[in-house]
Tab-separated table of C-alpha atoms and ligand atoms in Angstrom:
chain	number	residue	atom	x	y	z
D	1	CYS	CA	0.159	0.032	-0.092
D	2	ASN	CA	1.817	2.895	-1.326
D	3	VAL	CA	1.121	6.345	0.984
D	4	VAL	CA	1.896	10.012	0.455
D	5	VAL	CA	1.702	11.955	3.632
D	6	LEU	CA	0.998	15.616	3.670
D	7	ILE	CA	2.155	17.898	6.710
D	8	SER	CA	2.617	21.694	7.363
D	9	GLY	CA	4.422	21.553	10.696
D	10	SER	CA	5.886	19.580	13.306
D	11	GLY	CA	5.254	16.039	12.100
D	12	SER	CA	4.877	14.122	15.186
D	13	ASN	CA	2.124	12.208	13.580
D	14	LEU	CA	4.237	11.707	10.738
D	15	GLN	CA	6.910	10.118	13.009
D	16	ALA	CA	4.479	7.697	14.385
D	17	LEU	CA	3.398	6.508	11.256
D	18	ILE	CA	7.275	6.339	10.151
D	19	ASP	CA	7.942	4.316	13.430
D	20	SER	CA	4.631	1.986	12.998
D	21	GLN	CA	6.400	0.796	9.739
D	22	HIS	CA	9.175	-0.592	11.428
D	23	GLU	CA	6.904	-2.350	13.966
D	24	GLY	CA	4.945	-4.616	11.251
D	25	ASN	CA	2.834	-1.832	9.486
D	26	PRO	CA	2.444	-3.187	5.911
D	27	ALA	CA	2.055	0.651	4.518
D	28	ARG	CA	4.908	2.235	2.553
D	29	ILE	CA	5.012	6.181	2.940
D	30	ARG	CA	6.836	6.771	-0.491
D	31	ALA	CA	6.732	10.310	-0.009
D	32	VAL	CA	6.240	13.403	2.450
D	33	ILE	CA	4.825	16.816	0.972
D	34	ALA	CA	4.901	19.872	2.612
D	35	ASN	CA	3.407	23.074	2.048
D	36	ARG	CA	6.026	25.134	4.382
D	37	VAL	CA	9.727	24.719	3.856
D	38	ASP	CA	10.118	25.067	7.305
D	39	ALA	CA	8.026	22.141	8.445
D	40	PHE	CA	10.076	20.028	10.965
D	41	GLY	CA	8.378	17.187	9.736
D	42	LEU	CA	10.255	17.221	6.333
D	43	THR	CA	13.542	16.350	8.649
D	44	ARG	CA	12.076	13.607	10.083
D	45	ALA	CA	11.284	12.298	6.350
D	46	LYS	CA	14.690	12.791	5.322
D	47	GLY	CA	15.955	10.952	8.431
D	48	ALA	CA	13.738	8.094	7.581
D	49	GLY	CA	14.885	8.449	3.791
D	50	ILE	CA	11.785	9.151	2.507
D	51	PRO	CA	11.588	11.345	-0.368
D	52	THR	CA	10.209	14.656	0.467
D	53	ALA	CA	8.854	17.801	-1.503
D	54	VAL	CA	7.670	21.384	-0.595
D	55	LEU	CA	4.955	23.115	-2.551
D	56	ASP	CA	4.343	26.385	-1.348
D	57	HIS	CA	0.658	27.940	-1.502
D	58	LYS	CA	1.637	31.377	-1.639
D	59	ALA	CA	3.576	30.802	-4.924
D	60	PHE	CA	0.113	29.930	-6.575
D	61	ASP	CA	-2.393	32.158	-7.952
D	62	GLY	CA	-5.613	30.794	-5.633
D	63	ARG	CA	-6.581	27.217	-4.106
D	64	GLU	CA	-7.299	25.676	-7.356
D	65	ALA	CA	-4.095	26.485	-8.910
D	66	PHE	CA	-2.132	25.195	-5.884
D	67	ASP	CA	-4.422	21.798	-5.765
D	68	ALA	CA	-3.766	21.214	-9.111
D	69	ALA	CA	0.004	21.175	-8.540
D	70	LEU	CA	-0.353	19.201	-5.506
D	71	MET	CA	-2.405	16.335	-7.070
D	72	GLU	CA	0.318	15.921	-9.899
D	73	LEU	CA	2.979	15.804	-7.264
D	74	ILE	CA	0.932	13.249	-5.432
D	75	ASP	CA	0.159	11.227	-8.148
D	76	ALA	CA	3.508	10.805	-9.233
D	77	HIS	CA	4.077	8.325	-6.210
D	78	ALA	CA	0.872	6.500	-7.603
D	79	PRO	CA	-0.579	6.195	-3.626
D	80	ASP	CA	-3.189	4.000	-2.553
D	81	LEU	CA	-3.805	5.912	0.517
D	82	VAL	CA	-3.060	10.041	0.910
D	83	ILE	CA	-2.775	11.128	4.764
D	84	LEU	CA	-3.153	14.484	6.073
D	85	ALA	CA	-0.785	14.698	9.086
D	86	GLY	CA	-1.590	18.337	10.544
D	87	PHE	CA	-1.980	19.474	6.754
D	88	MET	CA	-3.418	23.020	7.525
D	89	ARG	CA	-4.663	23.911	4.346
D	90	ILE	CA	-8.240	23.402	3.295
D	91	LEU	CA	-8.629	21.255	-0.138
D	92	SER	CA	-10.700	21.982	-2.635
D	93	PRO	CA	-13.857	19.998	-3.502
D	94	GLY	CA	-12.002	18.752	-6.727
D	95	PHE	CA	-9.136	17.634	-4.413
D	96	VAL	CA	-11.333	15.956	-2.506
D	97	ARG	CA	-13.361	14.293	-4.962
D	98	HIS	CA	-10.130	12.890	-6.776
D	99	TYR	CA	-9.187	11.069	-3.452
D	100	HIS	CA	-12.447	9.883	-2.340
D	101	GLY	CA	-12.237	6.810	-0.246
D	102	ARG	CA	-8.277	7.315	-0.122
D	103	LEU	CA	-7.747	10.373	1.789
D	104	LEU	CA	-7.487	10.691	5.730
D	105	ASN	CA	-7.231	13.314	8.073
D	106	ILE	CA	-6.668	13.257	12.140
D	107	HIS	CA	-8.545	15.853	13.747
D	108	PRO	CA	-7.901	16.770	17.558
D	109	SER	CA	-11.824	16.182	19.030
D	110	LEU	CA	-13.866	13.751	19.296
D	111	LEU	CA	-16.191	14.440	16.351
D	112	PRO	CA	-18.903	15.368	15.436
D	113	LYS	CA	-17.991	17.875	18.408
D	114	TYR	CA	-15.599	21.025	17.551
D	115	LYS	CA	-14.805	20.891	13.857
D	116	GLY	CA	-12.359	23.487	12.971
D	117	LEU	CA	-9.876	25.076	15.168
D	118	ASP	CA	-9.141	25.712	18.675
D	119	THR	CA	-10.699	22.469	19.548
D	120	HIS	CA	-9.019	21.960	23.109
D	121	ARG	CA	-9.857	25.347	24.276
D	122	ARG	CA	-13.348	24.731	22.896
D	123	ALA	CA	-13.527	21.437	25.034
D	124	LEU	CA	-12.219	23.224	28.273
D	125	GLU	CA	-14.561	26.121	27.962
D	126	ALA	CA	-17.622	23.774	27.502
D	127	GLY	CA	-16.537	21.979	30.416
D	128	ASP	CA	-16.519	18.711	28.862
D	129	ALA	CA	-15.614	15.769	30.967
D	130	GLU	CA	-14.314	14.082	27.778
D	131	HIS	CA	-12.158	15.038	25.021
D	132	GLY	CA	-9.897	13.120	22.135
D	133	CYS	CA	-9.027	12.647	18.733
D	134	SER	CA	-10.559	11.283	15.700
D	135	VAL	CA	-9.448	9.947	12.198
D	136	HIS	CA	-11.917	10.353	9.724
D	137	PHE	CA	-12.327	9.883	5.886
D	138	VAL	CA	-11.881	13.298	4.113
D	139	THR	CA	-15.089	14.429	2.323
D	140	GLU	CA	-16.128	17.926	0.974
D	141	GLU	CA	-17.645	18.725	4.414
D	142	LEU	CA	-14.799	20.220	6.543
D	143	ASP	CA	-13.663	17.549	9.244
D	144	GLY	CA	-17.302	16.235	8.205
D	145	GLY	CA	-16.297	12.615	6.834
D	146	PRO	CA	-17.116	9.390	8.404
D	147	VAL	CA	-15.046	8.540	11.380
D	148	VAL	CA	-12.766	5.866	11.202
D	149	LEU	CA	-11.744	5.608	15.033
D	150	GLN	CA	-11.217	7.692	17.933
D	151	ALA	CA	-9.220	7.884	21.287
D	152	ALA	CA	-10.908	9.441	24.234
D	153	LEU	CA	-9.692	10.732	27.250
D	154	GLN	CA	-10.793	12.375	30.647
D	155	VAL	CA	-10.327	16.008	30.989
D	156	LYS	CA	-8.852	16.486	34.596
D	157	PRO	CA	-9.221	19.433	36.964
D	158	GLY	CA	-6.537	21.727	36.620
D	159	ASP	CA	-5.975	20.496	32.452
D	160	ASP	CA	-5.233	23.541	30.578
D	161	ILE	CA	-4.772	23.901	26.795
D	162	GLU	CA	-1.258	22.748	26.695
D	163	SER	CA	-1.596	19.667	29.134
D	164	LEU	CA	-4.676	18.639	26.755
D	165	THR	CA	-2.842	19.397	23.555
D	166	GLN	CA	-0.217	17.279	24.816
D	167	ARG	CA	-2.330	14.190	25.954
D	168	VAL	CA	-4.102	13.967	22.837
D	169	HIS	CA	-1.212	14.057	20.701
D	170	VAL	CA	-0.033	11.041	22.473
D	171	ALA	CA	-3.403	9.444	21.847
D	172	GLU	CA	-3.020	10.237	18.085
D	173	HIS	CA	0.093	8.937	17.636
D	174	GLN	CA	-1.656	5.757	18.792
D	175	ILE	CA	-4.728	5.741	16.424
D	176	TYR	CA	-3.064	7.235	13.289
D	177	PRO	CA	-0.832	4.368	12.691
D	178	LEU	CA	-3.701	1.636	13.332
D	179	ALA	CA	-5.810	3.138	10.616
D	180	MET	CA	-3.161	3.375	8.322
D	181	ARG	CA	-2.455	-0.395	8.978
D	182	TRP	CA	-5.943	-1.297	8.447
D	183	PHE	CA	-6.417	0.529	5.142
D	184	ALA	CA	-2.898	-0.946	3.953
D	185	GLU	CA	-4.476	-4.557	5.249
D	186	GLY	CA	-7.462	-3.928	3.008
D	187	ARG	CA	-9.737	-3.976	6.286
D	188	LEU	CA	-11.060	-0.465	6.339
D	189	ARG	CA	-12.947	1.284	3.152
D	190	LEU	CA	-15.285	4.197	2.478
D	191	ALA	CA	-18.645	2.985	1.414
D	192	GLU	CA	-22.058	4.495	0.538
D	193	GLN	CA	-23.052	4.065	4.431
D	194	GLY	CA	-20.135	5.389	5.541
D	195	ALA	CA	-16.447	4.218	6.968
D	196	MET	CA	-16.279	0.057	7.197
D	197	LEU	CA	-13.954	-2.291	9.031
D	198	ASP	CA	-14.203	-5.796	7.907
D	199	GLY	CA	-17.176	-5.676	6.108
D	200	VAL	CA	-18.895	-3.688	9.167
D	201	THR	CA	-20.071	-0.132	9.147
D	202	LEU	CA	-18.506	2.043	11.842
O	301	GRF	C1	-2.536	17.412	15.302
O	301	GRF	O1	-2.911	17.914	16.488
O	301	GRF	C2	-3.542	17.005	14.394
O	301	GRF	O2	-4.887	16.598	15.231
O	301	GRF	C3	-3.670	18.148	13.625
O	301	GRF	O3	-2.458	18.792	13.652
O	301	GRF	C4	-1.728	18.718	14.603
O	301	GRF	C5	-0.537	17.800	13.710
O	301	GRF	O4	0.570	17.769	14.760
O	301	GRF	N1	-4.370	18.238	12.620
O	301	GRF	P1	1.797	17.157	14.112
O	301	GRF	O5	2.465	17.853	13.136
O	301	GRF	O6	1.563	15.760	13.602
O	301	GRF	O7	2.546	16.783	15.326
């Protein structure tokens, strides 16, 4: 299963995906693409011997043009799966359609709660007892595609944005490699009724 990972920043999720390849995950990350030249995840990829590319969205005249160039770059690696790992760009409907059923994202909330940004602050302000993260198939609705799996954690008294961010990250690093593995093993797919694992609707 050929995988292309898109990042914008630190790439700690990318690192977890890379590490899982050494622990029996059959997925193979063929390339890492960033929209920022200073994304630290590029250094992680190079350290693992994975080819990298940078496509600066500011160099393009609009989202459609950027997405078209991005698709070309991605498709050169003939991916079975494209993984968004902290890729901080909204993708155009055409892009999302092109990768229908083979595009995964991780979002730092228990979806459908808190789509969009600032999820930890919003969970704290709402006084939620639980918070967490979700892996989902990407569809045209922002953070609204079918959920594949979630990790929930307890919000403790005294938690702040920083402590929650940190614990959610640890959880992300556990569930994203698992989703990549399921997909690579042919167990996970997107059907009309939603995400399916081993033929069962999630
Ligand atoms: C994660 O919190 C993820 O949920 C969000 O962006 C962050 C990426 O972190 N989409 P990293 O770059 O993988 O460390």
